CSV table of N, CA and C in Angstrom, one decimal:
chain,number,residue,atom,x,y,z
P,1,UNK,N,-8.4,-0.9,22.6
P,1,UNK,CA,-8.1,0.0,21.6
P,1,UNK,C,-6.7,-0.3,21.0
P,2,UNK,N,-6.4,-0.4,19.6
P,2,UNK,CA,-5.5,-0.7,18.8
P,2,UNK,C,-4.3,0.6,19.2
P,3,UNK,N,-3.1,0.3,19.5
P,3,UNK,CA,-2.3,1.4,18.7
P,3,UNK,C,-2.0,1.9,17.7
P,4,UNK,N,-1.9,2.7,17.3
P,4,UNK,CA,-1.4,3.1,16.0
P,4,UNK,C,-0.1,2.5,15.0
P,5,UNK,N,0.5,1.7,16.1
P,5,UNK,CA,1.9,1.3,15.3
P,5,UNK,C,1.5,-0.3,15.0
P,6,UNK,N,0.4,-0.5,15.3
P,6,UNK,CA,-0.1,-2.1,14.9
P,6,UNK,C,-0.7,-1.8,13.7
P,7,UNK,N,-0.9,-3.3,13.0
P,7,UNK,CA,-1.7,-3.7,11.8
P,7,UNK,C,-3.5,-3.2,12.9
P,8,UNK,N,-4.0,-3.4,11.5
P,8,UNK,CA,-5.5,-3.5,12.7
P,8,UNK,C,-5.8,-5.1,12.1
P,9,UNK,N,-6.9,-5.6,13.1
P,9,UNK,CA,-7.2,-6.8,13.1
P,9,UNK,C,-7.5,-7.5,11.5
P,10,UNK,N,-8.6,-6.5,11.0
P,10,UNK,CA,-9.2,-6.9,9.7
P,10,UNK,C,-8.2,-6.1,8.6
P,11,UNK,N,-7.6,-6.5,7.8
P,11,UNK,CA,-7.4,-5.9,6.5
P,11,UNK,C,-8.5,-5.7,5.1
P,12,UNK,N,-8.5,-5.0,5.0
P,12,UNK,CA,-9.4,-5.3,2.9
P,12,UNK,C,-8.3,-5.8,2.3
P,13,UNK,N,-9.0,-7.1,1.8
P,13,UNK,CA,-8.2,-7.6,0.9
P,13,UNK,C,-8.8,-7.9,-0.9
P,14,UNK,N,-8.1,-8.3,-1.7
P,14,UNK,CA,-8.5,-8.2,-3.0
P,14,UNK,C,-8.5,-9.7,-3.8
P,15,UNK,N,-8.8,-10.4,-4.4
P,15,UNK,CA,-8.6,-11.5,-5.5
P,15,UNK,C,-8.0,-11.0,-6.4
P,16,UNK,N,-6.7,-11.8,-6.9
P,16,UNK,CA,-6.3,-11.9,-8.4
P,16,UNK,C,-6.9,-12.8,-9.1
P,17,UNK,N,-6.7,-12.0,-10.3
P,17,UNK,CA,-7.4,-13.1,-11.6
P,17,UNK,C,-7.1,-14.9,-11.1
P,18,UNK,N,-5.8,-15.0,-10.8
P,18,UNK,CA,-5.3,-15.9,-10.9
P,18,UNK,C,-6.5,-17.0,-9.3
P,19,UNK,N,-6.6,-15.8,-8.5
P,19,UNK,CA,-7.3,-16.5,-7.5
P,19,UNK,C,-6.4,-16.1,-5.9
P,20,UNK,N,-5.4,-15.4,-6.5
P,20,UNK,CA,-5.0,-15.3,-4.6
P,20,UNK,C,-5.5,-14.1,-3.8
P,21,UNK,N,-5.5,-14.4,-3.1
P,21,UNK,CA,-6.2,-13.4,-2.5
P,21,UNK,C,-4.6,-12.2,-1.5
P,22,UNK,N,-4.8,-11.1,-1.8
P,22,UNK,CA,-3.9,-10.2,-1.1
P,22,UNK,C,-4.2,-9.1,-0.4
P,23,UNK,N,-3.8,-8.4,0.6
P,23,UNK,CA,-3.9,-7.1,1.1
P,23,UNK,C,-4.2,-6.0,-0.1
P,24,UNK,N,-5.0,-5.2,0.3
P,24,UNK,CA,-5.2,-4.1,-0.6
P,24,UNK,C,-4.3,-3.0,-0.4
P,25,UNK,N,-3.4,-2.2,-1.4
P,25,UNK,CA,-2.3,-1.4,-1.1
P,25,UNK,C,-2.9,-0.7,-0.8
P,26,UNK,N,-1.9,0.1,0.5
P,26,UNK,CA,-2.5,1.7,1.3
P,26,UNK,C,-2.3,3.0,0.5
P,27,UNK,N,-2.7,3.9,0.5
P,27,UNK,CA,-1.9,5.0,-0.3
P,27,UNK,C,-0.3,5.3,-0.1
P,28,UNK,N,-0.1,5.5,0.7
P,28,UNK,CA,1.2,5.5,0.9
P,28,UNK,C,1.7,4.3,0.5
P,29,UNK,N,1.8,3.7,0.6
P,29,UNK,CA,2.5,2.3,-0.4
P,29,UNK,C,2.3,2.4,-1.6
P,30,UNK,N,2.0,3.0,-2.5
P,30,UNK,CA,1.6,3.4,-3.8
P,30,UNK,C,2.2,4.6,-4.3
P,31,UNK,N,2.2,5.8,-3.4
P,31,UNK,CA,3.2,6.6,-3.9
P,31,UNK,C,4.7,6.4,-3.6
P,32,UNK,N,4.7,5.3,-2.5
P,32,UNK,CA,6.0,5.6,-2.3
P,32,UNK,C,6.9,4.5,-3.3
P,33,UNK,N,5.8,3.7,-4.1
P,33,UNK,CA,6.3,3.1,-5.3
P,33,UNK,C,6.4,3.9,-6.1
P,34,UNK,N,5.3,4.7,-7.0
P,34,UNK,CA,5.8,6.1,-7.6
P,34,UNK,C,7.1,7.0,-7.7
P,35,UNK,N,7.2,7.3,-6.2
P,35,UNK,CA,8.5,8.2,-6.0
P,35,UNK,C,10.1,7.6,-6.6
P,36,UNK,N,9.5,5.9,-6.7
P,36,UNK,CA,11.1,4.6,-6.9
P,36,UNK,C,11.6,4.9,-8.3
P,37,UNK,N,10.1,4.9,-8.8
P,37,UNK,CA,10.5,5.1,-10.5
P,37,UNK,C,10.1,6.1,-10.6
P,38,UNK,N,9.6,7.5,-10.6
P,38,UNK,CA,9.4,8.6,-11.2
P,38,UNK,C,10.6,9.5,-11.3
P,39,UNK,N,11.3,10.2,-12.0
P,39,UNK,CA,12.4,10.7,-11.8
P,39,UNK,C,11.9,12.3,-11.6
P,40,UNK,N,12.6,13.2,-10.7
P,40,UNK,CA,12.1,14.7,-10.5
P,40,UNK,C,12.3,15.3,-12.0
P,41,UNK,N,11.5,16.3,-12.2
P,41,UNK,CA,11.5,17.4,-13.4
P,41,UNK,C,12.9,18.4,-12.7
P,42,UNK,N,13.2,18.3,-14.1
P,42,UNK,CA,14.3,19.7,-13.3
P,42,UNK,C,14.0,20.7,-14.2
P,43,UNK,N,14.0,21.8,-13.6
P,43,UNK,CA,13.6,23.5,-14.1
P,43,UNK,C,14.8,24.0,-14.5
C-alpha cells in the first residue's frame, strides 16, 4: 500500500499538439496557479 506522501505508480498523462506527452494537472495545482495571478476583490 502506497503512502500518501508518494507519487502513485501510474500517472494520467496527456499529449500536446506538438506531441509530448505530460502529467495531467491535479486540481490543486490549478488553483494554486489561479491564486498567483488572480488578485483579491476588495469591499
Amino acid at each position: 500500500m502506497a503512502r500518501k506522501d508518494q507519487e502513485p505508480i501510474h500517472q494520467p498523462t496527456q499529449r500536446t499538439p506538438k506531441g509530448l506527452e505530460i502529467p495531467v494537472p491535479k486540481r490543486k495545482d490549478v488553483m494554486d496557479a489561479f491564486r498567483k495571478i488572480v488578485k483579491p476583490v476588495k469591499k
